[in-house]
Short mmCIF file of C-alpha atoms and ligand atoms in Angstrom, two decimals:
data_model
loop_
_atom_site.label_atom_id
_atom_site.label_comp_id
_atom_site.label_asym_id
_atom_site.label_seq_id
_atom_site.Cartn_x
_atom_site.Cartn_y
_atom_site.Cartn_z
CA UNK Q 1 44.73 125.63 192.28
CA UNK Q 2 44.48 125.13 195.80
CA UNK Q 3 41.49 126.90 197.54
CA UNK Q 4 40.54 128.23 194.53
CA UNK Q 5 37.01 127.11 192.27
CA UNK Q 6 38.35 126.65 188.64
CA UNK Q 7 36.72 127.50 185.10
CA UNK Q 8 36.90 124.69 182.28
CA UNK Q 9 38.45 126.03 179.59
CA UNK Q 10 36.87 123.88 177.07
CA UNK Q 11 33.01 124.01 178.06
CA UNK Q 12 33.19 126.91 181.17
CA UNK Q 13 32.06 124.54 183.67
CA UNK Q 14 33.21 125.07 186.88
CA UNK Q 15 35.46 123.11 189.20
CA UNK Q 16 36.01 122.17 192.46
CA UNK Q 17 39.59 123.05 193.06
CA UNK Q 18 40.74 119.29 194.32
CA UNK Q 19 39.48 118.09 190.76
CA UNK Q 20 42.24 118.10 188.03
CA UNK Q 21 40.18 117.24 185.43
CA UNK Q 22 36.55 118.51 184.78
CA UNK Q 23 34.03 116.77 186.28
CA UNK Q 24 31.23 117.99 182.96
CA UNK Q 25 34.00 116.46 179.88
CA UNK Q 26 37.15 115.46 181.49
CA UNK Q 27 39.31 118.26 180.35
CA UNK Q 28 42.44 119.20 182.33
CA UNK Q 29 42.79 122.22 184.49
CA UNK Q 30 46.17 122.37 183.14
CA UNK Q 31 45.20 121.39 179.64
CA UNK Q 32 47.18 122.92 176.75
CA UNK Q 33 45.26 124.96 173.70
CA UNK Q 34 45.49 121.23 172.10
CA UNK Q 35 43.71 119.18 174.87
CA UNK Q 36 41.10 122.09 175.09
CA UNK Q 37 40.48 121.92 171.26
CA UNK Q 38 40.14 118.31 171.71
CA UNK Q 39 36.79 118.66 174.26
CA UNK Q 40 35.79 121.45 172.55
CA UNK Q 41 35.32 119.86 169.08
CA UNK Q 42 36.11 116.63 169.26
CA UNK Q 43 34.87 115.93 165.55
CA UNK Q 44 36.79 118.96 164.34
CA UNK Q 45 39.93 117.43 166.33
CA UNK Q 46 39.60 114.29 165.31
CA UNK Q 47 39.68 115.19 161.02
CA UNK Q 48 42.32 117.71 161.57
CA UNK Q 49 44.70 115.30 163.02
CA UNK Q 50 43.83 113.13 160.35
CA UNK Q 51 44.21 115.24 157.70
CA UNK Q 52 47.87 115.80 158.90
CA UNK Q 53 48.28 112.08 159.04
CA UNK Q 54 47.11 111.70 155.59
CA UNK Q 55 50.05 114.50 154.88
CA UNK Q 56 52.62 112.76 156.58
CA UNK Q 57 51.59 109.74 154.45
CA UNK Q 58 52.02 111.69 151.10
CA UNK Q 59 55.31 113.81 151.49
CA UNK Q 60 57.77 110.82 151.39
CA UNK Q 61 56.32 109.48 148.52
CA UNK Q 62 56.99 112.81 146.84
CA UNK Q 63 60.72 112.83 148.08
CA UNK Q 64 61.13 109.09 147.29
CA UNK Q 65 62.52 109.46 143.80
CA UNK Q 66 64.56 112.19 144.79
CA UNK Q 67 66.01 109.99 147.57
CA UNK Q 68 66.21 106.92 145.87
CA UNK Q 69 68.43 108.32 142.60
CA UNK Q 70 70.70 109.64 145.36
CA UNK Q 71 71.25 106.31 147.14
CA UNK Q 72 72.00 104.30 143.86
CA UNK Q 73 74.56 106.82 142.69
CA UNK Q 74 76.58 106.62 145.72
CA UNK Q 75 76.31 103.17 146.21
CA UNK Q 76 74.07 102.77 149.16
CA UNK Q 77 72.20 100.01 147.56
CA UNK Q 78 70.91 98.48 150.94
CA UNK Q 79 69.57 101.89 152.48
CA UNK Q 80 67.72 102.18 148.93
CA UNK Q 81 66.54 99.00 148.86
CA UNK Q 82 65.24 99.79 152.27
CA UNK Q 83 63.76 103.12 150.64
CA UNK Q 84 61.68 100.81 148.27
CA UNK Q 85 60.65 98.69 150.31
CA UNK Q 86 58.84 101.43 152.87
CA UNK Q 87 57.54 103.58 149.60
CA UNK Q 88 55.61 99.91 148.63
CA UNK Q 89 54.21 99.74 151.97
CA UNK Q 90 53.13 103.45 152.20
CA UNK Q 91 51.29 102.75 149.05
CA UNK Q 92 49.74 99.36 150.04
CA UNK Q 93 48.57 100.79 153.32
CA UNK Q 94 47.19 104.40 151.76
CA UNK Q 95 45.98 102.94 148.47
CA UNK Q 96 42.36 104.12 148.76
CA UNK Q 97 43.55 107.67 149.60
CA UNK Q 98 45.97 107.59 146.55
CA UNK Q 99 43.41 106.17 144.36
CA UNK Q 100 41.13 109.26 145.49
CA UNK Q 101 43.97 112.15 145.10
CA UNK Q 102 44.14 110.44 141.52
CA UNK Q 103 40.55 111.71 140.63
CA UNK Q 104 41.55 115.37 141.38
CA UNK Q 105 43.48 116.06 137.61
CA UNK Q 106 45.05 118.48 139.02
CA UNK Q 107 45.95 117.78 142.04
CA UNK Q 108 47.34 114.43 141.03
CA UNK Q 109 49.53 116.43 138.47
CA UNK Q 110 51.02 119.13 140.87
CA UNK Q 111 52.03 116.11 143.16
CA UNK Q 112 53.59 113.92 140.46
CA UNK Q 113 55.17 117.43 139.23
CA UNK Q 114 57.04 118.25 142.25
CA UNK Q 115 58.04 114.93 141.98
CA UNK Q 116 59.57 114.52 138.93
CA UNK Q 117 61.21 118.10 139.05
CA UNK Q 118 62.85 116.65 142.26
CA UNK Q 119 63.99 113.88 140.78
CA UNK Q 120 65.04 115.83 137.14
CA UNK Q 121 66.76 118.03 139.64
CA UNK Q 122 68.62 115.48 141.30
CA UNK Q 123 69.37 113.82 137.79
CA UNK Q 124 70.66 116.93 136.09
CA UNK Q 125 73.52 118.01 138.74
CA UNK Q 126 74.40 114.32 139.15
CA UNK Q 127 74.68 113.37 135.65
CA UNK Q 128 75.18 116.96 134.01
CA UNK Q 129 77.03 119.66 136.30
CA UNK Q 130 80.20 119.33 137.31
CA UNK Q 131 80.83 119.60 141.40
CA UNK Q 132 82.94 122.30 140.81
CA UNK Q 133 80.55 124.40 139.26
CA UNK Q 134 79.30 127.53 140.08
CA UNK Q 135 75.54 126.42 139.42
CA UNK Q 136 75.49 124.00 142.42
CA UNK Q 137 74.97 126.89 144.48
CA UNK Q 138 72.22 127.87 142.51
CA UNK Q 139 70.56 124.58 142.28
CA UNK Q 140 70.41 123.70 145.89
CA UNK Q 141 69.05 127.58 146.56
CA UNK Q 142 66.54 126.34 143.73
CA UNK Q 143 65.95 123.40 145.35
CA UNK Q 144 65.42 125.13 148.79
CA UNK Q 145 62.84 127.93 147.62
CA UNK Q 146 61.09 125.18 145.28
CA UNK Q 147 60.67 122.84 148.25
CA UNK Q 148 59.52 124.97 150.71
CA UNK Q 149 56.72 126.75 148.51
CA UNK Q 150 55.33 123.51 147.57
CA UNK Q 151 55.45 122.45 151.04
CA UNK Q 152 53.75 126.03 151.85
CA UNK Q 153 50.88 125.37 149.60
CA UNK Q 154 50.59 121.56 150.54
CA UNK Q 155 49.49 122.09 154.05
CA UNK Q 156 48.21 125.42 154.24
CA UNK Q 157 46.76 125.45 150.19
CA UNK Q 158 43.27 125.07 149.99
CA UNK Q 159 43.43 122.33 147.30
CA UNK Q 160 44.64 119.82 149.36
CA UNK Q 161 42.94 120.72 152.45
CA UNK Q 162 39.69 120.88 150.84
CA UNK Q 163 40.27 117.41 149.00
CA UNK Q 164 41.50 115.49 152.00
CA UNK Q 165 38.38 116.74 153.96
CA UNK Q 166 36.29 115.35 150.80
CA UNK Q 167 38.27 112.04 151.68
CA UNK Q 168 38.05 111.71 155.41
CA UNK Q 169 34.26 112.49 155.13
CA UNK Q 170 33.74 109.50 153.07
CA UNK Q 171 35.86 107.24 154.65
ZN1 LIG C 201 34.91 120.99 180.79
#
């Protein structure tokens, strides 16, 4: 940048060229699109990152089941203990949001369904199929596609994006 006046690329201010940062909101000349986003809109920033938190919160208590049936069965009773005891303090530590995704009907019931047809999954080829059968490829390709378009929806979907929004503005 030597020698050379510099253009903020969050609020087009411009720079002396021995400043690294901007001298109108603090921005840096070398700032990635994130950092710029950040000046730009800090409000916007701000409740997107927490909307992803609020995500990051959610998804292992939809695995959980899933996670926890495997453990037991193969004996792994301290790493599901373990499991339990971070799924109870998830839920003590995000109980107002939970309590709030519970008013959405149906929001509450798509989560709890992808749960439980997780955990049904996991039940069925434990308990049911044979290893040597030729549906265990077909359940874990089930289990991929299944996964990944509920993840899909989750964080792109409206539904979710629109209710956490509702949440963060109240809270
Ligand atoms: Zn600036």
């Amino acid at each position: 940048m030597k020698g050379y006046r510099w253009t903020c690329n969050a609020c087009s201010v411009g720079n002396a060229s021995n400043e690294t940062h901007c001298s109108k909101c603090g921005c840096s000349a070398t700032a990635g699109t994130e950092d710029i986003e950040k000046h730009k809109n800090p409000g916007g920033f701000k409740k997107r990152k927490t909307i992803e938190e609020y995500k990051k919160q959610l998804l292992p208590l939809l695995f959980s089941p899933f996670f926890l049936v495997i453990y037991m069965h193969n004996g792994k009773f301290e790493i599901a203990l373990l499991l339990f005891v971070a799924v109870a303090f998830i839920i003590t530590k995000n109980l107002k949001l939970l309590l709030y995704i519970s008013t959405d009907k149906k929001a509450k019931t798509m989560l709890l369904t992808f749960s439980c047809t997780l955990l049904l999954f996991i039940l069925t080829r434990i308990y049911l199929i044979p290893d040597n059968s030729s549906s265990v490829g077909w359940g874990v390709l089930f289990y991929f596609i299944f996964t990944f378009g509920f993840m899909y929806y989750f964080t792109k979907g409206k539904r979710f994006n629109k209710l956490l929004e509702q949440y963060y503005k109240k809270s």
